[in-house]
Amino acid sequence: MSMVQTEVEKFLGDSPVPLYVGGSWRAARGGGAIDVRQPADGGLLATVAAGEGADIDDAVAAASRAFPEWAA
């Protein structure tokens, strides 16, 4: 097993995998989670934070703040 795969499995093992918003990892505001299934066999691949409207608003605001510097 490669080091990359080991790190990915470790990351996906965090339950639920948090959202990355504005440069930091955080839980979804509503606290919900979604199971992501392996299409080939239906096995559980990961559980991820279920972002909602407020999380999307946070992400859009963070992107709006970051865009001017990124675009320059």
N, CA, C and O atoms as a GROMACS GRO file, in nm:
protein
  288
    1MET      N    1   0.085  -0.118   0.000
    1MET     CA    2   0.000   0.000   0.000
    1MET      C    3   0.090   0.124   0.000
    1MET      O    4   0.188   0.131   0.074
    2SER      N    5   0.055   0.220  -0.084
    2SER     CA    6   0.136   0.342  -0.092
    2SER      C    7   0.106   0.436   0.024
    2SER      O    8   0.001   0.426   0.088
    3MET      N    9   0.200   0.527   0.050
    3MET     CA   10   0.182   0.626   0.156
    3MET      C   11   0.062   0.715   0.127
    3MET      O   12  -0.011   0.753   0.218
    4VAL      N   13   0.040   0.748  -0.002
    4VAL     CA   14  -0.072   0.833  -0.039
    4VAL      C   15  -0.203   0.765  -0.002
    4VAL      O   16  -0.290   0.826   0.060
    5GLN      N   17  -0.218   0.638  -0.038
    5GLN     CA   18  -0.341   0.568  -0.006
    5GLN      C   19  -0.362   0.558   0.144
    5GLN      O   20  -0.475   0.570   0.191
    6THR      N   21  -0.256   0.537   0.218
    6THR     CA   22  -0.266   0.531   0.364
    6THR      C   23  -0.317   0.663   0.419
    6THR      O   24  -0.404   0.664   0.506
    7GLU      N   25  -0.264   0.774   0.370
    7GLU     CA   26  -0.308   0.906   0.416
    7GLU      C   27  -0.453   0.933   0.378
    7GLU      O   28  -0.528   0.991   0.457
    8VAL      N   29  -0.493   0.892   0.259
    8VAL     CA   30  -0.631   0.912   0.216
    8VAL      C   31  -0.725   0.831   0.305
    8VAL      O   32  -0.828   0.881   0.350
    9GLU      N   33  -0.690   0.706   0.330
    9GLU     CA   34  -0.774   0.623   0.416
    9GLU      C   35  -0.783   0.681   0.557
    9GLU      O   36  -0.889   0.676   0.620
   10LYS      N   37  -0.673   0.734   0.606
   10LYS     CA   38  -0.674   0.797   0.738
   10LYS      C   39  -0.766   0.919   0.739
   10LYS      O   40  -0.845   0.937   0.831
   11PHE      N   41  -0.756   1.002   0.634
   11PHE     CA   42  -0.840   1.122   0.623
   11PHE      C   43  -0.988   1.083   0.615
   11PHE      O   44  -1.071   1.142   0.684
   12LEU      N   45  -1.020   0.986   0.530
   12LEU     CA   46  -1.158   0.944   0.514
   12LEU      C   47  -1.212   0.872   0.637
   12LEU      O   48  -1.333   0.858   0.653
   13GLY      N   49  -1.122   0.826   0.722
   13GLY     CA   50  -1.163   0.758   0.844
   13GLY      C   51  -1.218   0.853   0.949
   13GLY      O   52  -1.291   0.810   1.038
   14ASP      N   53  -1.185   0.984   0.938
   14ASP     CA   54  -1.244   1.081   1.030
   14ASP      C   55  -1.394   1.084   1.000
   14ASP      O   56  -1.435   1.094   0.884
   15SER      N   57  -1.473   1.077   1.103
   15SER     CA   58  -1.615   1.066   1.078
   15SER      C   59  -1.693   1.171   1.156
   15SER      O   60  -1.683   1.176   1.278
   16PRO      N   61  -1.769   1.254   1.089
   16PRO     CA   62  -1.769   1.270   0.945
   16PRO      C   63  -1.651   1.356   0.900
   16PRO      O   64  -1.596   1.435   0.977
   17VAL      N   65  -1.614   1.340   0.772
   17VAL     CA   66  -1.511   1.426   0.714
   17VAL      C   67  -1.567   1.568   0.716
   17VAL      O   68  -1.676   1.591   0.664
   18PRO      N   69  -1.494   1.664   0.775
   18PRO     CA   70  -1.548   1.799   0.788
   18PRO      C   71  -1.547   1.878   0.657
   18PRO      O   72  -1.489   1.834   0.557
   19LEU      N   73  -1.611   1.992   0.660
   19LEU     CA   74  -1.610   2.086   0.547
   19LEU      C   75  -1.485   2.171   0.555
   19LEU      O   76  -1.435   2.198   0.664
   20TYR      N   77  -1.434   2.214   0.440
   20TYR     CA   78  -1.319   2.306   0.436
   20TYR      C   79  -1.373   2.439   0.386
   20TYR      O   80  -1.407   2.454   0.269
   21VAL      N   81  -1.381   2.537   0.476
   21VAL     CA   82  -1.439   2.668   0.445
   21VAL      C   83  -1.348   2.777   0.498
   21VAL      O   84  -1.313   2.777   0.616
   22GLY      N   85  -1.310   2.869   0.411
   22GLY     CA   86  -1.232   2.985   0.454
   22GLY      C   87  -1.097   2.950   0.514
   22GLY      O   88  -1.046   3.020   0.601
   23GLY      N   89  -1.038   2.841   0.467
   23GLY     CA   90  -0.904   2.805   0.512
   23GLY      C   91  -0.898   2.716   0.635
   23GLY      O   92  -0.791   2.693   0.690
   24SER      N   93  -1.014   2.667   0.680
   24SER     CA   94  -1.010   2.579   0.796
   24SER      C   95  -1.117   2.470   0.784
   24SER      O   96  -1.218   2.486   0.716
   25TRP      N   97  -1.091   2.359   0.851
   25TRP     CA   98  -1.184   2.247   0.854
   25TRP      C   99  -1.285   2.269   0.966
   25TRP      O  100  -1.248   2.311   1.076
   26ARG      N  101  -1.412   2.240   0.939
   26ARG     CA  102  -1.514   2.255   1.041
   26ARG      C  103  -1.632   2.165   1.012
   26ARG      O  104  -1.654   2.122   0.899
   27ALA      N  105  -1.708   2.138   1.115
   27ALA     CA  106  -1.830   2.059   1.102
   27ALA      C  107  -1.937   2.141   1.030
   27ALA      O  108  -1.932   2.264   1.029
   28ALA      N  109  -2.031   2.073   0.972
   28ALA     CA  110  -2.146   2.142   0.914
   28ALA      C  111  -2.225   2.209   1.026
   28ALA      O  112  -2.236   2.155   1.136
   29ARG      N  113  -2.280   2.326   0.999
   29ARG     CA  114  -2.354   2.399   1.103
   29ARG      C  115  -2.469   2.318   1.159
   29ARG      O  116  -2.496   2.323   1.279
   30GLY      N  117  -2.538   2.245   1.072
   30GLY     CA  118  -2.652   2.166   1.117
   30GLY      C  119  -2.613   2.034   1.182
   30GLY      O  120  -2.697   1.965   1.239
   31GLY      N  121  -2.484   2.000   1.174
   31GLY     CA  122  -2.436   1.877   1.236
   31GLY      C  123  -2.468   1.749   1.161
   31GLY      O  124  -2.436   1.640   1.208
   32GLY      N  125  -2.529   1.761   1.045
   32GLY     CA  126  -2.566   1.641   0.969
   32GLY      C  127  -2.449   1.578   0.897
   32GLY      O  128  -2.342   1.637   0.883
   33ALA      N  129  -2.471   1.456   0.852
   33ALA     CA  130  -2.368   1.382   0.779
   33ALA      C  131  -2.433   1.298   0.670
   33ALA      O  132  -2.551   1.263   0.678
   34ILE      N  133  -2.354   1.266   0.568
   34ILE     CA  134  -2.400   1.186   0.455
   34ILE      C  135  -2.303   1.070   0.438
   34ILE      O  136  -2.182   1.089   0.436
   35ASP      N  137  -2.358   0.949   0.424
   35ASP     CA  138  -2.274   0.834   0.393
   35ASP      C  139  -2.246   0.832   0.244
   35ASP      O  140  -2.338   0.846   0.163
   36VAL      N  141  -2.121   0.815   0.207
   36VAL     CA  142  -2.079   0.804   0.067
   36VAL      C  143  -2.047   0.657   0.043
   36VAL      O  144  -1.962   0.599   0.110
   37ARG      N  145  -2.116   0.598  -0.053
   37ARG     CA  146  -2.104   0.455  -0.080
   37ARG      C  147  -2.016   0.427  -0.200
   37ARG      O  148  -2.014   0.503  -0.297
   38GLN      N  149  -1.944   0.317  -0.194
   38GLN     CA  150  -1.862   0.268  -0.304
   38GLN      C  151  -1.958   0.216  -0.412
   38GLN      O  152  -2.034   0.123  -0.387
   39PRO      N  153  -1.954   0.274  -0.534
   39PRO     CA  154  -2.049   0.232  -0.637
   39PRO      C  155  -2.035   0.085  -0.676
   39PRO      O  156  -2.134   0.022  -0.714
   40ALA      N  157  -1.916   0.030  -0.668
   40ALA     CA  158  -1.894  -0.107  -0.714
   40ALA      C  159  -1.963  -0.211  -0.626
   40ALA      O  160  -2.015  -0.310  -0.677
   41ASP      N  161  -1.962  -0.188  -0.495
   41ASP     CA  162  -2.017  -0.292  -0.407
   41ASP      C  163  -2.112  -0.240  -0.299
   41ASP      O  164  -2.163  -0.318  -0.219
   42GLY      N  165  -2.135  -0.109  -0.296
   42GLY     CA  166  -2.227  -0.052  -0.198
   42GLY      C  167  -2.169  -0.035  -0.060
   42GLY      O  168  -2.239   0.008   0.032
   43GLY      N  169  -2.041  -0.071  -0.042
   43GLY     CA  170  -1.977  -0.056   0.088
   43GLY      C  171  -1.957   0.090   0.125
   43GLY      O  172  -1.950   0.177   0.038
   44LEU      N  173  -1.947   0.116   0.253
   44LEU     CA  174  -1.927   0.253   0.301
   44LEU      C  175  -1.786   0.299   0.268
   44LEU      O  176  -1.688   0.236   0.309
   45LEU      N  177  -1.773   0.409   0.195
   45LEU     CA  178  -1.644   0.467   0.160
   45LEU      C  179  -1.605   0.572   0.262
   45LEU      O  180  -1.491   0.574   0.310
   46ALA      N  181  -1.700   0.659   0.297
   46ALA     CA  182  -1.672   0.765   0.394
   46ALA      C  183  -1.805   0.823   0.442
   46ALA      O  184  -1.909   0.805   0.379
   47THR      N  185  -1.799   0.893   0.552
   47THR     CA  186  -1.911   0.973   0.599
   47THR      C  187  -1.862   1.117   0.599
   47THR      O  188  -1.759   1.149   0.658
   48VAL      N  189  -1.936   1.204   0.532
   48VAL     CA  190  -1.894   1.343   0.516
   48VAL      C  191  -1.995   1.437   0.579
   48VAL      O  192  -2.113   1.404   0.591
   49ALA      N  193  -1.949   1.554   0.620
   49ALA     CA  194  -2.038   1.656   0.676
   49ALA      C  195  -2.139   1.697   0.570
   49ALA      O  196  -2.104   1.713   0.453
   50ALA      N  197  -2.264   1.715   0.610
   50ALA     CA  198  -2.371   1.754   0.519
   50ALA      C  199  -2.390   1.905   0.525
   50ALA      O  200  -2.460   1.957   0.611
   51GLY      N  201  -2.325   1.973   0.432
   51GLY     CA  202  -2.338   2.118   0.427
   51GLY      C  203  -2.480   2.158   0.391
   51GLY      O  204  -2.546   2.092   0.311
   52GLU      N  205  -2.525   2.268   0.449
   52GLU     CA  206  -2.658   2.320   0.423
   52GLU      C  207  -2.646   2.465   0.376
   52GLU      O  208  -2.536   2.513   0.350
   53GLY      N  209  -2.757   2.533   0.366
   53GLY     CA  210  -2.758   2.670   0.316
   53GLY      C  211  -2.663   2.763   0.388
   53GLY      O  212  -2.592   2.841   0.324
   54ALA      N  213  -2.659   2.757   0.521
   54ALA     CA  214  -2.570   2.844   0.598
   54ALA      C  215  -2.422   2.813   0.568
   54ALA      O  216  -2.340   2.904   0.564
   55ASP      N  217  -2.390   2.685   0.547
   55ASP     CA  218  -2.253   2.647   0.513
   55ASP      C  219  -2.215   2.700   0.375
   55ASP      O  220  -2.103   2.745   0.352
   56ILE      N  221  -2.311   2.695   0.282
   56ILE     CA  222  -2.287   2.748   0.148
   56ILE      C  223  -2.267   2.899   0.155
   56ILE      O  224  -2.178   2.952   0.089
   57ASP      N  225  -2.348   2.968   0.234
   57ASP     CA  226  -2.332   3.112   0.251
   57ASP      C  227  -2.192   3.144   0.306
   57ASP      O  228  -2.127   3.238   0.260
   58ASP      N  229  -2.146   3.066   0.405
   58ASP     CA  230  -2.012   3.085   0.461
   58ASP      C  231  -1.905   3.065   0.354
   58ASP      O  232  -1.809   3.142   0.346
   59ALA      N  233  -1.921   2.961   0.272
   59ALA     CA  234  -1.822   2.932   0.168
   59ALA      C  235  -1.819   3.042   0.062
   59ALA      O  236  -1.712   3.080   0.015
   60VAL      N  237  -1.936   3.091   0.023
   60VAL     CA  238  -1.942   3.199  -0.076
   60VAL      C  239  -1.879   3.326  -0.020
   60VAL      O  240  -1.806   3.396  -0.091
   61ALA      N  241  -1.907   3.357   0.105
   61ALA     CA  242  -1.847   3.476   0.168
   61ALA      C  243  -1.695   3.462   0.175
   61ALA      O  244  -1.623   3.559   0.148
   62ALA      N  245  -1.645   3.344   0.211
   62ALA     CA  246  -1.501   3.322   0.219
   62ALA      C  247  -1.436   3.335   0.081
   62ALA      O  248  -1.329   3.393   0.067
   63ALA      N  249  -1.503   3.280  -0.021
   63ALA     CA  250  -1.451   3.291  -0.157
   63ALA      C  251  -1.450   3.436  -0.204
   63ALA      O  252  -1.356   3.479  -0.271
   64SER      N  253  -1.553   3.512  -0.170
   64SER     CA  254  -1.559   3.653  -0.209
   64SER      C  255  -1.447   3.734  -0.144
   64SER      O  256  -1.390   3.824  -0.206
   65ARG      N  257  -1.415   3.700  -0.018
   65ARG     CA  258  -1.304   3.769   0.049
   65ARG      C  259  -1.170   3.731  -0.012
   65ARG      O  260  -1.080   3.815  -0.020
   66ALA      N  261  -1.156   3.606  -0.054
   66ALA     CA  262  -1.027   3.558  -0.105
   66ALA      C  263  -1.003   3.595  -0.251
   66ALA      O  264  -0.888   3.603  -0.294
   67PHE      N  265  -1.109   3.618  -0.327
   67PHE     CA  266  -1.095   3.635  -0.472
   67PHE      C  267  -1.006   3.752  -0.514
   67PHE      O  268  -0.922   3.733  -0.602
   68PRO      N  269  -1.019   3.871  -0.456
   68PRO     CA  270  -0.937   3.982  -0.504
   68PRO      C  271  -0.786   3.952  -0.497
   68PRO      O  272  -0.713   3.980  -0.592
   69GLU      N  273  -0.740   3.896  -0.389
   69GLU     CA  274  -0.597   3.864  -0.377
   69GLU      C  275  -0.560   3.753  -0.475
   69GLU      O  276  -0.455   3.759  -0.539
   70TRP      N  277  -0.644   3.651  -0.485
   70TRP     CA  278  -0.617   3.540  -0.577
   70TRP      C  279  -0.611   3.589  -0.722
   70TRP      O  280  -0.525   3.546  -0.798
   71ALA      N  281  -0.703   3.678  -0.760
   71ALA     CA  282  -0.712   3.726  -0.898
   71ALA      C  283  -0.592   3.814  -0.934
   71ALA      O  284  -0.551   3.821  -1.050
   72ALA      N  285  -0.536   3.881  -0.834
   72ALA     CA  286  -0.421   3.970  -0.860
   72ALA      C  287  -0.299   3.886  -0.890
   72ALA      O  288  -0.192   3.940  -0.914
   0.00000   0.00000   0.00000
